[in-house]
PDB file of C-alpha atoms in Angstrom:
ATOM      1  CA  UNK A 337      14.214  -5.456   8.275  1.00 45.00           C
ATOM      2  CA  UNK A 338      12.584  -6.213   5.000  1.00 58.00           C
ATOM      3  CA  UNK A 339      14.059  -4.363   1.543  1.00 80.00           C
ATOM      4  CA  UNK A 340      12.237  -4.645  -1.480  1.00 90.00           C
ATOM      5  CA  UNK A 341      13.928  -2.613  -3.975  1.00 93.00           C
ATOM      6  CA  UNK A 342      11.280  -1.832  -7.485  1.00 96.00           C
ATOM      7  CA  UNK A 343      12.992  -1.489 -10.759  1.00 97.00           C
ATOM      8  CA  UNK A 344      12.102   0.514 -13.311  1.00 98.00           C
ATOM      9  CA  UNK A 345      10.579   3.688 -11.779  1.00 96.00           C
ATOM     10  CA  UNK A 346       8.991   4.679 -15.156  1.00 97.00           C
ATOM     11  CA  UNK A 347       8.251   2.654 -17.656  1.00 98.00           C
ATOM     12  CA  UNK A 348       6.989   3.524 -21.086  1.00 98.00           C
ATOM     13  CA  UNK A 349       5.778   1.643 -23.466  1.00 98.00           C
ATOM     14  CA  UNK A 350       3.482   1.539 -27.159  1.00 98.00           C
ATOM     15  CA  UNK A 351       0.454   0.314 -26.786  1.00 98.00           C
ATOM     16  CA  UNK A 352       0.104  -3.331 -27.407  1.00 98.00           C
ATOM     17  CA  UNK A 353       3.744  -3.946 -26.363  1.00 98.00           C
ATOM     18  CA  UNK A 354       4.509  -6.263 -22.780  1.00 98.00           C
ATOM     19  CA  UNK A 355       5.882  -4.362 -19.955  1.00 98.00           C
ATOM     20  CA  UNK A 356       7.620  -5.950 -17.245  1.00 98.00           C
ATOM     21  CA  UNK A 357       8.307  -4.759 -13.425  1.00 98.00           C
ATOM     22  CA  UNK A 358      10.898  -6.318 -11.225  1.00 98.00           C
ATOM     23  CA  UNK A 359      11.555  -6.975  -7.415  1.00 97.00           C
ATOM     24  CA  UNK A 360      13.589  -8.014  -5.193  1.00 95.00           C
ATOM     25  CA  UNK A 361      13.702  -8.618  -2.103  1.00 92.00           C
ATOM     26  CA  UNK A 362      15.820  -9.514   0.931  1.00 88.00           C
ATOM     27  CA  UNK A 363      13.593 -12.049   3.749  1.00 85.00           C
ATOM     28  CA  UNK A 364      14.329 -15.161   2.499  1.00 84.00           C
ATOM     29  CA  UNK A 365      11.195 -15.967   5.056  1.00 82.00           C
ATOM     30  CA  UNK A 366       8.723 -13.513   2.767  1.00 85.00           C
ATOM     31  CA  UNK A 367       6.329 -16.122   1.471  1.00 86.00           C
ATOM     32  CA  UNK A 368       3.600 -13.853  -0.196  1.00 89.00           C
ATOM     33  CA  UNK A 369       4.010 -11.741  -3.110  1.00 93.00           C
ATOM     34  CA  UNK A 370       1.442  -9.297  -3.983  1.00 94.00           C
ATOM     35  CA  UNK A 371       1.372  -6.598  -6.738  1.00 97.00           C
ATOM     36  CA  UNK A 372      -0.850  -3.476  -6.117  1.00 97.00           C
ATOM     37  CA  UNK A 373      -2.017  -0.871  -9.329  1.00 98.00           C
ATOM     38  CA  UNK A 374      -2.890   2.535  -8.306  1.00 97.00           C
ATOM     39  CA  UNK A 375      -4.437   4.528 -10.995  1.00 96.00           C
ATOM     40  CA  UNK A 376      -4.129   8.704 -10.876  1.00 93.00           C
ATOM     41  CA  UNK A 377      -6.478   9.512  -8.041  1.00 90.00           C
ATOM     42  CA  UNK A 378      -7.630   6.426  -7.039  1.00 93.00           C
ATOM     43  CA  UNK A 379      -6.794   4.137  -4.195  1.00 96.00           C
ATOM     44  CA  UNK A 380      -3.833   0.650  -4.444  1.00 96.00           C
ATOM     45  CA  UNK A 381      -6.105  -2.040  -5.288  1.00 96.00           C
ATOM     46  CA  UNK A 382      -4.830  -5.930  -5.230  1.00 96.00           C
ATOM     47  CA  UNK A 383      -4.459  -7.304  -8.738  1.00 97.00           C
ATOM     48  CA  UNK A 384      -2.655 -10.709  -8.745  1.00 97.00           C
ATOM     49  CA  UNK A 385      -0.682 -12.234  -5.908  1.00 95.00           C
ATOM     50  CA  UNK A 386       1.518 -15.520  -5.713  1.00 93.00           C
ATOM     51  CA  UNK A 387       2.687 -17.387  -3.293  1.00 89.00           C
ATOM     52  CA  UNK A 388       5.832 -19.404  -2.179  1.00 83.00           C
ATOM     53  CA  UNK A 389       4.994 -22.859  -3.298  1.00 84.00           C
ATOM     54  CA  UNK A 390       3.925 -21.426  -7.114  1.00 85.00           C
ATOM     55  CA  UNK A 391       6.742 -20.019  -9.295  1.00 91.00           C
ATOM     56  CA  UNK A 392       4.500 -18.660 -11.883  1.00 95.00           C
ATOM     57  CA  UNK A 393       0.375 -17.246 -12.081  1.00 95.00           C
ATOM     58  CA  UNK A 394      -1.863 -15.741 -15.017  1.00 97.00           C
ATOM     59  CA  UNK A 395      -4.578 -13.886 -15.136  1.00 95.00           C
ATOM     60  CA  UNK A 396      -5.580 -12.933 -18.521  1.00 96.00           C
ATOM     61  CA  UNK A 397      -3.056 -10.251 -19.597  1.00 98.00           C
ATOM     62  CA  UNK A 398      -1.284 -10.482 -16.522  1.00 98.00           C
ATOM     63  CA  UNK A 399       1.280 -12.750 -14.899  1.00 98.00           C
ATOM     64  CA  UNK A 400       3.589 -12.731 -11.605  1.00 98.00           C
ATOM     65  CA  UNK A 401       6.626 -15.157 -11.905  1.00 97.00           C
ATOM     66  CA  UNK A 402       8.824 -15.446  -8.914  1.00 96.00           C
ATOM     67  CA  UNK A 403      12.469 -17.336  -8.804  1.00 95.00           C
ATOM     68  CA  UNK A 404      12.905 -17.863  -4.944  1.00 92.00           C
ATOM     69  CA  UNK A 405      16.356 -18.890  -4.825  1.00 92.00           C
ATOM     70  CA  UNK A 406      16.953 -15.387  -6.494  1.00 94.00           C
ATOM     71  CA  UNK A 407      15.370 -13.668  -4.295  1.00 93.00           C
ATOM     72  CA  UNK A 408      12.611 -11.719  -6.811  1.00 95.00           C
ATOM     73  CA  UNK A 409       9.757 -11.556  -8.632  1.00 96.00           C
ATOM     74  CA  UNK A 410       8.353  -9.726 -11.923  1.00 98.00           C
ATOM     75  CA  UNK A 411       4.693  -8.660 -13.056  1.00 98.00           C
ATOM     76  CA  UNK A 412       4.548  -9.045 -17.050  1.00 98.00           C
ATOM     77  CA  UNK A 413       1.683  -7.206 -18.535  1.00 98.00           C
ATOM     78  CA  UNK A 414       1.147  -8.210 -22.385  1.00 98.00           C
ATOM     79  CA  UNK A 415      -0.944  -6.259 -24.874  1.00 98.00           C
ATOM     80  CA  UNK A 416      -1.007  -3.280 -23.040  1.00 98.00           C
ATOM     81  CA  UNK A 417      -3.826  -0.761 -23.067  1.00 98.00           C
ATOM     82  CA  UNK A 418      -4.386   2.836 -21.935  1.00 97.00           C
ATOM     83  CA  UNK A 419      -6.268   1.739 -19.433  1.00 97.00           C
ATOM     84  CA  UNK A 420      -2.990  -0.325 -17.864  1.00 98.00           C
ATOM     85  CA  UNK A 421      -1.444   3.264 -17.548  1.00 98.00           C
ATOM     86  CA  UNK A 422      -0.795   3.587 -13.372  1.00 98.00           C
ATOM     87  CA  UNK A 423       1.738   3.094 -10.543  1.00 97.00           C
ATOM     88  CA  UNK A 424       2.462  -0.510  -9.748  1.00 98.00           C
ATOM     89  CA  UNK A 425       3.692  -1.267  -6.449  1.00 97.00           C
ATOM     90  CA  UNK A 426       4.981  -4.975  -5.442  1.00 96.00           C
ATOM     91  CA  UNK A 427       5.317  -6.156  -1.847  1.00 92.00           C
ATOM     92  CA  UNK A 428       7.459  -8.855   0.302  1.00 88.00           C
ATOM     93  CA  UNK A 429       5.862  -8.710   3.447  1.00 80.00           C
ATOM     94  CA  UNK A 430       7.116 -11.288   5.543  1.00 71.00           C
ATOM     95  CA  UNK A 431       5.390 -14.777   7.429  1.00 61.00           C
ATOM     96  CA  UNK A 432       3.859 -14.017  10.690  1.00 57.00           C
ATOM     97  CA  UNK A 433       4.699  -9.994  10.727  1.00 58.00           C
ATOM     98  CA  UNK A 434       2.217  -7.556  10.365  1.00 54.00           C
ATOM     99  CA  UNK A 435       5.157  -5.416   8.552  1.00 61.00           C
ATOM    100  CA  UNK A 436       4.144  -5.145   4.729  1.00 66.00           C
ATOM    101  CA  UNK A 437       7.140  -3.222   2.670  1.00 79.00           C
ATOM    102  CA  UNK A 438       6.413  -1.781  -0.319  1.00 90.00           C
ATOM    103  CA  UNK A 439       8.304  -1.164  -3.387  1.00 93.00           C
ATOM    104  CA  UNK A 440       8.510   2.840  -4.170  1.00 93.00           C
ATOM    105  CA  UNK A 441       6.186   1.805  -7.083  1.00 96.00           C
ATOM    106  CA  UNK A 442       6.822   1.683 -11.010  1.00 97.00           C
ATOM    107  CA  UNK A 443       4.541   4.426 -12.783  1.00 97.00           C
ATOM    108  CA  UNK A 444       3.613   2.819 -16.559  1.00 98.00           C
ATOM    109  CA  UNK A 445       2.610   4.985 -19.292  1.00 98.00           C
ATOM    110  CA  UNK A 446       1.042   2.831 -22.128  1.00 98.00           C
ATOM    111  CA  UNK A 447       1.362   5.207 -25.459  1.00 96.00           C
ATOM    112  CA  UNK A 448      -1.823   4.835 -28.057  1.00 92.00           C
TER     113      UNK A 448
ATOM    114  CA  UNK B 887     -17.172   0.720  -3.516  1.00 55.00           C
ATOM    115  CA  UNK B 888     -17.539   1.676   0.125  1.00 69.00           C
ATOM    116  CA  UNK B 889     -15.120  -1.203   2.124  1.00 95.00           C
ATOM    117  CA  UNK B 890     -12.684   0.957   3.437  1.00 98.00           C
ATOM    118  CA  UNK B 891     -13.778   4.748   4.216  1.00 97.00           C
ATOM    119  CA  UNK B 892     -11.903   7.890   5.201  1.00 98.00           C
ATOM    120  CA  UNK B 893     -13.076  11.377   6.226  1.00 98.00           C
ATOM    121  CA  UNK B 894     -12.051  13.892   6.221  1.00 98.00           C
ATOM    122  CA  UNK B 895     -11.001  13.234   2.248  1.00 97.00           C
ATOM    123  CA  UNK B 896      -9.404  17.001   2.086  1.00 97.00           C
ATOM    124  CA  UNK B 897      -8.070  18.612   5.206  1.00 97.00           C
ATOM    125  CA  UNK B 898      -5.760  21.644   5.590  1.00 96.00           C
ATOM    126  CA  UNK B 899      -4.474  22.679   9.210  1.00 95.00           C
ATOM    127  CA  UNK B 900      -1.932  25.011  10.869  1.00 93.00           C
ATOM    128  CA  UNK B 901       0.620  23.989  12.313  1.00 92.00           C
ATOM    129  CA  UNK B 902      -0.530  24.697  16.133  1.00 91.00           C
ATOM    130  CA  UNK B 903      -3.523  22.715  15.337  1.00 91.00           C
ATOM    131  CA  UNK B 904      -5.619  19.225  16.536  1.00 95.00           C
ATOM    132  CA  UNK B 905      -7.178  17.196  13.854  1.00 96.00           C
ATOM    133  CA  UNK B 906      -8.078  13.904  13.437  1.00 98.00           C
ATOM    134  CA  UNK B 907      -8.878  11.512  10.648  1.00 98.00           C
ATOM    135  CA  UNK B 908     -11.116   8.948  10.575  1.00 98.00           C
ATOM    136  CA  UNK B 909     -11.429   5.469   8.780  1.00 98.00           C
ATOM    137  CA  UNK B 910     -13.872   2.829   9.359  1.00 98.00           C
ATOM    138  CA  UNK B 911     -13.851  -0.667   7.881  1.00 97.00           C
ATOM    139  CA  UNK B 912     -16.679  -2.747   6.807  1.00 96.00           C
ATOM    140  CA  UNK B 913     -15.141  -5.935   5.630  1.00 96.00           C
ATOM    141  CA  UNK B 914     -15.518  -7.693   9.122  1.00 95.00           C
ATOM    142  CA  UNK B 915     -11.359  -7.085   9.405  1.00 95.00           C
ATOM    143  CA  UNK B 916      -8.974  -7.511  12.347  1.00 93.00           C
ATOM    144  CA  UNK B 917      -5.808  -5.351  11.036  1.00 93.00           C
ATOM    145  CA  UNK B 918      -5.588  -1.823   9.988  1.00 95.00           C
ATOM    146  CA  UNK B 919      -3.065   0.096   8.893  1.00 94.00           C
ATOM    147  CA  UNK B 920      -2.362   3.973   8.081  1.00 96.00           C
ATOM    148  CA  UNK B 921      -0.081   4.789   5.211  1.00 95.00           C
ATOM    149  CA  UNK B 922       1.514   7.604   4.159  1.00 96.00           C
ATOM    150  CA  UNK B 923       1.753   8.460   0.884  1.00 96.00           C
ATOM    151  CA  UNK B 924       3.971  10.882  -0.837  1.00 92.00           C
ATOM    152  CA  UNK B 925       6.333  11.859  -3.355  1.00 86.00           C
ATOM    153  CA  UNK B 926       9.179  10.687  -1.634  1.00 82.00           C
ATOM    154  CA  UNK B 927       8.090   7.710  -0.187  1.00 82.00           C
ATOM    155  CA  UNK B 928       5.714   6.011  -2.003  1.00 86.00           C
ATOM    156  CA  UNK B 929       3.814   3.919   0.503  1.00 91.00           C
ATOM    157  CA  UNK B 930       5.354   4.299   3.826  1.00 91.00           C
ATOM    158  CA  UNK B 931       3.603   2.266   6.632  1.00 91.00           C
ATOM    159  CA  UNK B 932       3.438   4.029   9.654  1.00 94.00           C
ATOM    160  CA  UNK B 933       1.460   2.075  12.139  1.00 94.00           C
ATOM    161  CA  UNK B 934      -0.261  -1.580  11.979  1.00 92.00           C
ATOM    162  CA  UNK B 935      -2.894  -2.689  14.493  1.00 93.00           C
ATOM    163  CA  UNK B 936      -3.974  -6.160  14.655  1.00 90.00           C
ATOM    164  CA  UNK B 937      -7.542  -7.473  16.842  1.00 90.00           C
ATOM    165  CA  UNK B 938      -6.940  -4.157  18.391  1.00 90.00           C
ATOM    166  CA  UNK B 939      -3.641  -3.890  19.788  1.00 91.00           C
ATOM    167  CA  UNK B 940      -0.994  -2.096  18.015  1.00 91.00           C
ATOM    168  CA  UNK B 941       1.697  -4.169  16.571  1.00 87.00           C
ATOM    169  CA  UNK B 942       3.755  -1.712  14.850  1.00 84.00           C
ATOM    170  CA  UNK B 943       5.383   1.545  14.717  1.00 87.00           C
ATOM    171  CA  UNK B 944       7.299   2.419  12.366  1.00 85.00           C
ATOM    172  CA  UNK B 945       9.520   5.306  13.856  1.00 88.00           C
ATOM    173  CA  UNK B 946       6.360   7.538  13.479  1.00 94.00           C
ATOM    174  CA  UNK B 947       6.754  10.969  15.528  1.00 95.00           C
ATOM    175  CA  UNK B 948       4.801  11.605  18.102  1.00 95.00           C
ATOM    176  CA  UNK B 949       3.012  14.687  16.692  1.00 96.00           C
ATOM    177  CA  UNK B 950       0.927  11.643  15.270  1.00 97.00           C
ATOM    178  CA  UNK B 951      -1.065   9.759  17.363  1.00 97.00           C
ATOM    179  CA  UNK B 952      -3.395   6.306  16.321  1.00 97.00           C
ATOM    180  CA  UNK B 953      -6.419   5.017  18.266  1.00 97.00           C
ATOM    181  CA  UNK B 954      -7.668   2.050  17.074  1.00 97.00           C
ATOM    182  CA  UNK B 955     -11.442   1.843  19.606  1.00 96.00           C
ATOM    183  CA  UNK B 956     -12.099  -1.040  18.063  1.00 94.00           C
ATOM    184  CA  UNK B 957     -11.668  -3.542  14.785  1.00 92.00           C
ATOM    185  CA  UNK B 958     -13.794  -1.520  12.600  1.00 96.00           C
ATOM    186  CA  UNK B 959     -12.160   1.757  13.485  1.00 97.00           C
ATOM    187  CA  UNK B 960      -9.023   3.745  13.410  1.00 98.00           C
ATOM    188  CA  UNK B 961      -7.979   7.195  14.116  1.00 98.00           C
ATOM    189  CA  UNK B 962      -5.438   9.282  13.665  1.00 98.00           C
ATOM    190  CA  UNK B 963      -5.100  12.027  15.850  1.00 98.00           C
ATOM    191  CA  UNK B 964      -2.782  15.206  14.544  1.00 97.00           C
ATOM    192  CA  UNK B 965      -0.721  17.648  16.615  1.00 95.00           C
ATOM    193  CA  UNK B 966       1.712  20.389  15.823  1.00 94.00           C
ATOM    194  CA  UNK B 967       2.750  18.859  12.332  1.00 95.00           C
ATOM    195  CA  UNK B 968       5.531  20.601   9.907  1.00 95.00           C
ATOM    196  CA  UNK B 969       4.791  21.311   6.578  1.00 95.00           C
ATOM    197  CA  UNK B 970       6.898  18.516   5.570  1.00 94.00           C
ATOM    198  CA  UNK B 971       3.792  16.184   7.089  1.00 96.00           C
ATOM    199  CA  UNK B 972       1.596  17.344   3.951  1.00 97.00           C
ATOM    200  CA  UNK B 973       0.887  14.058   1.936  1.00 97.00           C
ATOM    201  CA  UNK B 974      -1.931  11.483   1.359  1.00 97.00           C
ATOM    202  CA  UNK B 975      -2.736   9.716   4.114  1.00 98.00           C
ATOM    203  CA  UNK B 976      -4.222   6.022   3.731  1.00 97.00           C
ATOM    204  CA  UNK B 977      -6.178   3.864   5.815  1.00 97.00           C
ATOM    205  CA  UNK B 978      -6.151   0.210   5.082  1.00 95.00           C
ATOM    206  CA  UNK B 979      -7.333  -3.143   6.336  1.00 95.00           C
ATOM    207  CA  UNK B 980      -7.061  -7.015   5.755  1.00 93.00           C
ATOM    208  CA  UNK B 981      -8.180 -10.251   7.435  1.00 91.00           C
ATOM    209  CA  UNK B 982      -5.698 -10.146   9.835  1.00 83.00           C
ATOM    210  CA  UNK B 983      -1.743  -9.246   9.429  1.00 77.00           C
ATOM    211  CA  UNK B 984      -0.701  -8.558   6.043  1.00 72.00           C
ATOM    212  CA  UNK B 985       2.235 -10.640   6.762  1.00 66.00           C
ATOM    213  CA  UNK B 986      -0.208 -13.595   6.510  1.00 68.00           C
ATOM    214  CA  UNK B 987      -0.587 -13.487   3.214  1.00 79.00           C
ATOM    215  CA  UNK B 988      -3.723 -11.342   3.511  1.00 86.00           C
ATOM    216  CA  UNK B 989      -4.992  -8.851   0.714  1.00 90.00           C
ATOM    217  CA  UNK B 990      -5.088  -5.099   1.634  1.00 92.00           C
ATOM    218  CA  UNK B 991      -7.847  -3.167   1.264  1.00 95.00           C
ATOM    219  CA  UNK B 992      -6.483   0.544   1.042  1.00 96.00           C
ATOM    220  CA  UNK B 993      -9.225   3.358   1.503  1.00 97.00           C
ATOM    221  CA  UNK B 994      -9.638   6.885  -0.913  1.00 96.00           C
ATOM    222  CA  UNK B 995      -7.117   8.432   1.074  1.00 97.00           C
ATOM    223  CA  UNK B 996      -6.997  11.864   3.473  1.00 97.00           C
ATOM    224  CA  UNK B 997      -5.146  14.490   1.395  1.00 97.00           C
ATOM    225  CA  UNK B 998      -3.295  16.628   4.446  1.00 97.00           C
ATOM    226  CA  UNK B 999      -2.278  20.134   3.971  1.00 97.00           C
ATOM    227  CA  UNK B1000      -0.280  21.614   6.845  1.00 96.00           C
ATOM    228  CA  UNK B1001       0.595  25.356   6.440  1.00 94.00           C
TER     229      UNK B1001
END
């Protein structure tokens, strides 16, 4: 089966620094990279995805880069705020499988 | 926001008792999922169904129990659980499989308390 593996589990940073999250994974068919942010009470919500064919996406302070051939993908987070403060989880789920594995998650902690 | 909804939100049983929770979709979905959330597992899928028909099962005991009536609703039907069972419990949909390379729309989440 699918193994995505999360690294770090914490992360820390001041604010206005970049954070980055890393993960692999092991379905060299997974074809859809997602990255969920669940703040303290809240529900995962969907904040930037890439796919296959793409080795890079932005969305304002937020990018996903993913090296196939490698086998993983990061989310880099620049100018961090407060409000970035959560548990990020990235997924590998793979083509045609209704199977979605999560990483255990990567709780950031933006300092003021 | 009111996409994906749960009830009961808070629910504490004994362990010789039959609950159920709840979740209902209004996206116009064909998959749903319940999660379970908890220290020691993050986000652990349990089951998947997909236009109705379950698709997965991911080594769930059988103290838990899904019904999935039709694509707007799922259940999850509890019996006998262990302490061990307490966690957040999340409901989720998306287009159709997640595999597809379809967002997931998680609900509030059921916070279980088995004593």
């Amino acid at each position: 089966g699918e193994n995505v593996e999360q690294h770090p589990s914490t992360l820390s940073v001041q604010e206005g620094d970049s954070a980055v999250i890393k993960c692999t994974y092991s379905d060299s068919a997974s074809n859809y990279f997602p990255w969920y942010k669940q703040e303290l009470g809240k529900r995962p919500q969907l904040i930037i995805d890439i796919r296959s064919n793409v080795g890079e996406k932005k969305d304002q302070r937020i990018a996903v880069t993913l090296n196939k051939t490698a086998k993983h993908f990061s989310l880099h987070i620049t100018e961090t705020q407060p409000e970035d403060s959560a548990v990020y989880f990235c997924a590998a789920p793979r083509a045609n499988a209704g199977k979605s594995t999560f990483g255990d998650g990567t709780t950031l902690t933006v300092k003021p | 926001e009111t996409g994906v909804t749960q009830t009961p939100r808070h629910l504490v049983m004994g362990m010789t008792n039959k609950k159920s929770l709840k979740c209902e979709q209004h996206l116009g979905h064909n998959a749903m999922y319940w999660y379970k959330q908890s220290a020691k597992k993050p986000l652990e899928l349990m089951f998947v169904y997909n236009f109705k028909e379950q698709t997965e099962n991911n080594s769930v005991p059988s103290r838990f129990s899904p019904e999935c009536p039709n694509s707007s609703h799922l259940f999850l039907h509890l019996h006998t659980l262990q302490p061990e069972d307490s966690a957040l419990y999340l409901c989720a949909s998306s287009q159709d499989h997640f595999g597809g390379g379809n967002t997931i729309y998680f609900g509030e989440g059921s916070w279980l308390t088995v004593v």
